[in-house]
Structure formats: C-alpha cells, structure tokens
Amino acid sequence: MGMNVVGRDHSSVTLTPNIGSVLQSSSVTPVMTTPGVTMGDQHGSPSTSVSAPLSEDAREFVCGWGAAFINITVTFPMNKLMFRQMLHGISTSQAVKQLKKEGMKNLYRGILPPLCQKTVSTSIMFGMFDQYSRLLKYYNPQISDGATMAIAATLAGCTEAILCPFERIQTVLQDKKFHGKYKNSLHCAQELRKFGLAEYYRGLFSILLRNGPSNVLFFGLRTEIKDRMPTYDNAWWAHILTDFVSGAFLGAFISTVMYPVNVIKAHQQTQVGGPFITMRETFFHVYRSRGSRLSRLFSGAHVNYSRALVSWGIINASYEMLQKLLYS
C-alpha cells in the first residue's frame, strides 16, 4: 500500500511482466508486453495491428487472490492483536491478555470477512492495476510511465474500496464490545442493514485515502527495491527470499506511514448507528482521548510493522510463485 519498473529477466520462463513491470521505458515508443496486447513480434519488430486494450486473461487476478489467502490464514491473530491496540491504545501485553482471556474460540472470530475482503481486494489490486495500465497506455500512449503507474495504482485502490462492507463487518466483530451482540459475520451484516445501505460504508473516505497512496508506493517501489538486492546465482531459494524481503520491507514501511489513517478508520467503523463522523472530527476525538499526544496515535504500530513484514513478505513471495506456476 513511477520510475522505470522493469528489471526482471524472465527469459527462462514465459511470464507476464510483474505487476509494477507492466510499463517499459526505452528509446522506442513505450509498448505493452503483457499477454493480450501484441505490439510487435518476438524480436521486437513493430507489427501493424494492435489488440484490444483489456486482457481476458484472469491469471493476474488469480495470483493476487491466492497470495492473499495464504497471508490471511497465517497472520490473522497478529492482525487482531494490532487492532485491539489501535482501538484501545493499550500495550501489547494487555492486548495479549485480552485475547487469552477470550480463548481460542474467539481468536479467529471475524476471519471470514477478511478472507472474503482481502482475497478479493488483493486480486483487484494486482489485476486491475494491470488492466488500468493497459487502458491508459492504449488510449493515452503519450503519458509517461511514471504517470501511468501512479494513475493506474490509484484507480486500482479506488476500485478496491467497493469492498468496504467486508472491512466494516470485520472491524465490528473484532471489537469486544460487540461479542455478545453479533453472533457471526452474516448476523452482523443483517443487523447493519437496519441502519441503511450507507452504514456498510462507514469509513469509506479513510479507505480511499489509504488505498490510493499505498498502491502508488507499492507499485512504484516494488521492483526498484528488489533490483537493488544482492543476487545468489539464480538459486531457487534466492528468488523466494528476495521477493519476501522486498515485499516485507515495503509493506512495513507503507503500513507504518498509513497507520494513523487506519486508526481513524477503525474508530469510525466501530460506531454502529448514529451520525457519520468525519475524519477530521474523529482525528481530534482520538487525539484528545489519548492525552493530546501524537505518538499515542501510533499505539500498536510496532505490532503492525511486524505483521506487515510477515504479511507483505508472504503476499509478494506467494504472488511471484503463483505467477511462475500459472505462466510457465
């Protein structure tokens, strides 16, 4: 969550370029090399026909979905621990005590919404970034690679926001004050319906503000970071390691920068019914309730950083592995 984002040699395996590698920068007119957009032959000679701007190939979406599924099942307990610190401004030990007291039966309470939301969201993130990049380059080839990347990443982030109701339900279920009120995800969704459709979209603007810049940073820096990492003579484990480390570093950095936005979103989404509170009002409410100290807006940030290291490392490495499997 621009630059020259090409730097990967897939000569041994026929792959689509990495997400973030959709665009090329060279001495010739930028062309698309992802499946479904044929601008030249295998030797780079320009052809006279251009295919449709969108690809019917769904493999980019499948890779994103699978990577998120693997990640969610591994990191959900860490995410729940971080959420408690976000919401209550408590220490890690206090949050751990809360979860221990509630028992194992509640540890994975609320996992269904993130499985639905994050798998589809990550699928949209990778897949729609690819599709938006195609559209932009097809209809506006004069736009620079950096601008194309930034616009496509922002649009992909905005598209992800349609899944706000899943994130909303997950937030409600993770708050202990609702443990006795909502039995499960379906029950929570049914109860929220009483307050109207807009109730599912509390915190939407916070999500948009988080998703757009996060995607720009991720797609803009992802390949740049990996290209600067040491190589190990193409050992099979080296590719997995570098994908994991580059994704982990970038994910931890982005999630830390965006952490206060997530704190505000969490507070907005734990309200059920009543007026909708703006981001500005929520910020000052949280700020004053935590002793008017900005540092306390980062309560749980170290857990968030640790979770993001693991989470985005898994997502990036899993995505690359699935991409190699599907495109080989």
Coordinates of C-alpha atoms in Angstrom, one line a residue:
M1 CA 0.0 0.0 0.0
G2 CA 6.5 5.9 -11.3
M3 CA 10.1 5.1 -12.2
N4 CA 11.3 2.5 -14.5
V5 CA 9.6 -0.5 -13.2
V6 CA 11.1 -3.1 -15.5
G7 CA 14.1 -5.0 -14.3
R8 CA 13.3 -8.7 -14.2
D9 CA 14.6 -11.2 -16.7
H10 CA 12.1 -14.0 -17.3
S11 CA 13.8 -15.4 -20.3
S12 CA 13.9 -18.9 -18.8
V13 CA 10.1 -18.9 -18.3
T14 CA 7.4 -17.2 -20.3
L15 CA 5.7 -15.0 -17.8
T16 CA 3.6 -11.9 -17.8
P17 CA 5.7 -9.0 -16.5
N18 CA 5.5 -8.4 -12.8
I19 CA 2.8 -6.1 -11.6
G20 CA 4.7 -2.9 -11.5
S21 CA 6.5 -4.2 -14.6
V22 CA 3.7 -3.6 -17.0
L23 CA 5.3 -0.5 -18.3
Q24 CA 8.5 -0.2 -20.2
S25 CA 10.9 2.6 -20.7
S26 CA 13.2 2.5 -23.6
S27 CA 14.4 4.5 -26.5
V28 CA 11.4 3.5 -28.6
T29 CA 7.8 4.3 -28.1
P30 CA 6.6 2.5 -24.8
V31 CA 4.7 -0.7 -25.6
M32 CA 2.8 -3.2 -23.6
T33 CA 4.3 -6.7 -23.3
T34 CA 1.7 -8.3 -21.1
P35 CA -0.5 -11.1 -22.5
G36 CA -3.3 -9.9 -24.7
V37 CA -1.7 -6.7 -26.1
T38 CA 0.6 -7.5 -29.0
M39 CA 2.5 -4.6 -30.3
G40 CA 5.4 -6.5 -32.0
D41 CA 6.9 -9.9 -32.8
Q42 CA 9.2 -11.9 -30.6
H43 CA 12.2 -9.9 -31.9
G44 CA 10.7 -6.6 -31.0
S45 CA 9.8 -5.6 -34.6
P46 CA 6.6 -3.5 -34.6
S47 CA 3.5 -5.1 -36.0
T48 CA 0.8 -3.4 -37.9
S49 CA -2.1 -4.5 -35.7
V50 CA -2.9 -3.7 -32.0
S51 CA -5.1 -5.9 -30.0
A52 CA -7.8 -4.9 -27.5
P53 CA -6.6 -2.8 -24.5
L54 CA -8.1 -5.2 -22.0
S55 CA -7.0 -8.8 -21.5
E56 CA -9.4 -11.6 -20.9
D57 CA -6.6 -13.5 -19.1
A58 CA -7.6 -13.7 -15.4
R59 CA -4.3 -15.1 -14.1
E60 CA -3.2 -11.8 -12.6
F61 CA -6.4 -11.8 -10.5
V62 CA -5.9 -15.5 -9.5
C63 CA -2.3 -14.8 -8.4
G64 CA -3.4 -11.9 -6.2
W65 CA -6.3 -13.9 -4.7
G66 CA -4.1 -16.9 -3.8
A67 CA -1.4 -14.7 -2.3
A68 CA -3.9 -13.0 0.0
F69 CA -5.5 -16.3 1.0
I70 CA -2.1 -17.7 2.2
N71 CA -1.4 -14.5 4.0
I72 CA -4.7 -14.1 5.9
T73 CA -4.6 -17.6 7.3
V74 CA -1.1 -17.1 8.7
T75 CA -1.3 -13.5 10.0
F76 CA -4.9 -13.1 11.3
P77 CA -4.0 -13.5 15.1
M78 CA -1.3 -10.8 14.7
N79 CA -3.8 -8.5 13.0
K80 CA -6.3 -9.0 15.8
L81 CA -3.7 -8.1 18.4
M82 CA -2.8 -4.9 16.5
F83 CA -6.5 -4.0 16.1
R84 CA -7.1 -4.1 19.9
Q85 CA -4.1 -1.7 20.4
M86 CA -5.4 0.6 17.7
L87 CA -8.8 0.8 19.2
H88 CA -8.0 1.0 22.9
G89 CA -4.5 2.4 22.9
I90 CA -3.2 -0.4 25.1
S91 CA 0.1 -2.2 25.3
T92 CA 0.9 -5.4 23.6
S93 CA 0.9 -7.4 26.9
Q94 CA -2.6 -6.0 27.7
A95 CA -3.9 -6.9 24.3
V96 CA -2.4 -10.4 24.6
K97 CA -4.1 -10.8 28.0
Q98 CA -7.4 -9.8 26.4
L99 CA -7.1 -12.4 23.7
K100 CA -6.0 -15.1 26.1
K101 CA -9.0 -14.4 28.4
E102 CA -11.4 -14.7 25.4
G103 CA -9.9 -18.1 24.5
M104 CA -9.1 -19.9 21.2
K105 CA -12.8 -20.0 20.1
N106 CA -12.7 -16.2 19.7
L107 CA -9.1 -15.9 18.3
Y108 CA -10.3 -16.5 14.7
R109 CA -13.6 -14.8 15.2
G110 CA -14.1 -12.4 12.3
I111 CA -11.8 -14.2 9.9
L112 CA -14.5 -14.8 7.2
P113 CA -14.8 -11.1 6.3
P114 CA -11.1 -10.6 5.7
L115 CA -10.9 -13.8 3.8
C116 CA -13.6 -12.6 1.6
Q117 CA -12.5 -9.0 1.5
K118 CA -8.7 -9.3 1.4
T119 CA -8.5 -12.1 -1.1
V120 CA -10.8 -10.3 -3.5
S121 CA -9.2 -6.9 -2.6
T122 CA -5.7 -8.1 -3.4
S123 CA -6.9 -9.8 -6.5
I124 CA -8.4 -6.5 -7.6
M125 CA -5.3 -4.6 -6.6
F126 CA -3.0 -6.7 -8.8
G127 CA -5.4 -7.5 -11.6
M128 CA -7.0 -4.0 -12.0
F129 CA -3.6 -2.3 -11.8
D130 CA -2.6 -4.4 -14.9
Q131 CA -5.9 -3.6 -16.7
Y132 CA -5.9 0.1 -15.9
S133 CA -2.2 0.3 -17.1
R134 CA -3.3 -1.3 -20.4
L135 CA -6.2 1.1 -20.9
L136 CA -4.1 4.2 -20.1
K137 CA -1.3 3.2 -22.4
Y138 CA -3.7 2.1 -25.2
Y139 CA -5.7 5.3 -25.2
N140 CA -3.0 7.8 -24.0
P141 CA 0.3 6.5 -25.1
Q142 CA 1.9 9.9 -24.7
I143 CA 1.5 9.6 -20.9
S144 CA 4.8 8.9 -19.1
D145 CA 5.4 5.5 -17.5
G146 CA 5.5 7.1 -14.0
A147 CA 2.2 8.9 -14.5
T148 CA 0.6 5.8 -15.9
M149 CA 1.8 3.8 -12.9
A150 CA 0.5 6.4 -10.4
I151 CA -2.9 6.8 -12.1
A152 CA -3.4 3.0 -12.5
A153 CA -2.4 2.3 -8.9
T154 CA -4.7 5.0 -7.6
L155 CA -7.6 3.7 -9.7
A156 CA -7.0 0.2 -8.5
G157 CA -7.0 1.4 -4.9
C158 CA -10.3 3.2 -5.5
T159 CA -11.8 0.0 -7.1
E160 CA -10.7 -2.0 -4.0
A161 CA -12.8 0.4 -1.9
I162 CA -16.1 -1.2 -3.2
L163 CA -15.3 -4.0 -0.7
C164 CA -15.6 -1.6 2.3
P165 CA -18.6 -3.5 3.8
F166 CA -16.4 -6.6 4.4
E167 CA -13.8 -4.4 6.2
R168 CA -16.6 -2.7 8.1
I169 CA -18.0 -6.1 9.4
Q170 CA -14.6 -7.4 10.3
T171 CA -13.9 -4.2 12.4
V172 CA -17.2 -4.6 14.3
L173 CA -16.7 -8.3 15.0
Q174 CA -13.1 -7.7 16.3
D175 CA -14.3 -5.1 18.9
K176 CA -15.0 -6.9 22.2
K177 CA -18.0 -4.7 23.0
F178 CA -19.9 -6.4 20.2
H179 CA -19.1 -10.0 21.2
G180 CA -22.4 -10.6 22.8
K181 CA -24.4 -8.6 20.2
Y182 CA -23.4 -10.2 16.9
K183 CA -23.1 -14.0 16.5
N184 CA -21.1 -14.0 13.2
S185 CA -20.5 -12.2 10.0
L186 CA -23.9 -12.9 8.5
H187 CA -25.7 -11.9 11.6
C188 CA -23.7 -8.6 11.8
A189 CA -24.4 -7.9 8.1
Q190 CA -28.2 -8.4 8.7
E191 CA -28.2 -6.1 11.7
L192 CA -26.3 -3.4 10.0
R193 CA -28.9 -3.4 7.2
K194 CA -31.4 -1.9 9.7
F195 CA -29.5 1.4 9.5
G196 CA -29.5 1.6 5.7
L197 CA -27.0 0.9 2.9
A198 CA -24.7 3.8 3.9
E199 CA -24.0 2.0 7.2
Y200 CA -21.9 -0.6 5.4
Y201 CA -19.7 2.2 4.1
R202 CA -18.6 4.0 7.2
G203 CA -15.0 5.0 6.9
L204 CA -15.1 4.9 3.1
F205 CA -13.2 8.1 2.6
S206 CA -10.5 6.9 5.1
I207 CA -10.1 3.7 3.0
L208 CA -9.8 5.7 -0.2
L209 CA -7.2 8.0 1.3
R210 CA -5.3 4.9 2.4
N211 CA -5.6 2.7 -0.7
G212 CA -4.6 5.2 -3.3
P213 CA -1.2 6.4 -1.9
S214 CA -0.4 2.9 -0.6
N215 CA -0.8 1.4 -4.0
V216 CA 1.3 4.1 -5.6
L217 CA 4.1 3.5 -3.2
F218 CA 3.9 -0.3 -3.5
F219 CA 3.8 -0.5 -7.3
G220 CA 6.3 2.4 -7.7
L221 CA 8.9 1.0 -5.4
R222 CA 8.4 -2.8 -5.5
T223 CA 10.7 -3.7 -8.4
E224 CA 13.1 -0.9 -7.6
I225 CA 13.8 -2.4 -4.1
K226 CA 14.2 -5.9 -5.5
D227 CA 16.6 -4.8 -8.2
R228 CA 18.9 -3.4 -5.6
M229 CA 19.1 -6.5 -3.5
P230 CA 22.0 -9.0 -3.9
T231 CA 21.6 -12.0 -6.2
Y232 CA 22.7 -15.6 -5.5
D233 CA 23.4 -17.1 -8.8
N234 CA 19.8 -17.9 -9.6
A235 CA 19.4 -20.4 -6.7
W236 CA 15.7 -21.4 -6.4
W237 CA 15.5 -20.2 -2.8
A238 CA 17.1 -16.8 -3.6
H239 CA 14.1 -15.7 -5.7
I240 CA 11.7 -16.6 -2.9
L241 CA 13.9 -14.8 -0.3
T242 CA 14.4 -11.6 -2.3
D243 CA 10.6 -11.5 -3.1
F244 CA 9.8 -12.0 0.6
V245 CA 12.4 -9.4 1.8
S246 CA 11.5 -6.7 -0.7
G247 CA 7.7 -7.2 -0.1
A248 CA 8.3 -7.3 3.7
F249 CA 10.3 -4.1 3.8
L250 CA 8.0 -2.2 1.5
G251 CA 4.8 -3.4 3.2
A252 CA 6.1 -2.5 6.7
F253 CA 7.1 1.0 5.5
I254 CA 3.8 1.7 3.9
S255 CA 1.7 0.3 6.7
T256 CA 3.6 2.4 9.2
V257 CA 3.2 5.6 7.2
M258 CA -0.6 4.9 6.8
Y259 CA -1.1 3.7 10.4
P260 CA -2.8 6.9 11.8
V261 CA -5.3 6.7 8.9
N262 CA -6.1 3.1 9.9
V263 CA -6.6 4.2 13.5
I264 CA -9.1 6.8 12.4
K265 CA -10.9 4.3 10.1
A266 CA -11.1 1.8 13.0
H267 CA -12.8 4.3 15.2
Q268 CA -15.2 5.4 12.5
Q269 CA -16.2 1.8 11.8
T270 CA -16.7 0.6 15.3
Q271 CA -19.7 3.0 15.6
V272 CA -23.0 1.4 14.8
G273 CA -25.9 3.8 14.0
G274 CA -26.0 7.5 14.7
P275 CA -24.4 10.3 12.7
F276 CA -21.4 9.8 10.4
I277 CA -18.3 11.4 11.9
T278 CA -15.8 13.0 9.5
M279 CA -12.1 12.0 9.5
R280 CA -11.2 15.4 11.0
E281 CA -13.6 15.1 13.9
T282 CA -12.5 11.5 14.5
F283 CA -8.9 12.5 14.5
F284 CA -9.3 15.2 17.1
H285 CA -11.5 12.9 19.2
V286 CA -8.9 10.2 19.3
Y287 CA -6.1 12.8 19.7
R288 CA -7.7 14.3 22.8
S289 CA -8.7 11.0 24.3
R290 CA -5.1 9.9 24.2
G291 CA -3.8 12.8 26.1
S292 CA -3.2 15.1 23.1
R293 CA -0.1 13.2 22.2
L294 CA 0.6 12.3 18.5
S295 CA 2.8 9.4 19.5
R296 CA -0.2 7.7 21.0
L297 CA -1.8 7.6 17.6
F298 CA 0.8 5.0 16.8
S299 CA -0.2 2.7 19.7
G300 CA 0.3 -0.8 18.2
A301 CA 2.4 0.4 15.3
H302 CA 5.2 -1.9 16.2
V303 CA 2.9 -4.9 16.1
N304 CA 1.5 -3.5 12.8
Y305 CA 5.1 -3.2 11.5
S306 CA 5.8 -6.8 12.5
R307 CA 2.6 -8.1 11.0
A308 CA 3.2 -6.1 7.8
L309 CA 6.7 -7.5 7.5
V310 CA 5.3 -11.1 7.5
S311 CA 2.1 -10.3 5.7
W312 CA 3.5 -8.4 2.7
G313 CA 6.5 -10.7 2.6
I314 CA 4.2 -13.6 2.2
I315 CA 2.0 -11.8 -0.3
N316 CA 4.9 -10.7 -2.5
A317 CA 6.6 -14.1 -2.5
S318 CA 3.4 -16.1 -2.9
Y319 CA 2.3 -13.8 -5.8
E320 CA 5.6 -14.4 -7.6
M321 CA 5.5 -18.2 -7.1
L322 CA 1.9 -18.4 -8.3
Q323 CA 2.7 -16.2 -11.3
K324 CA 5.5 -18.6 -12.3
L325 CA 3.3 -21.6 -11.9
L326 CA 0.4 -20.1 -13.9
Y327 CA 2.6 -18.6 -16.7
S328 CA 5.0 -21.5 -17.1

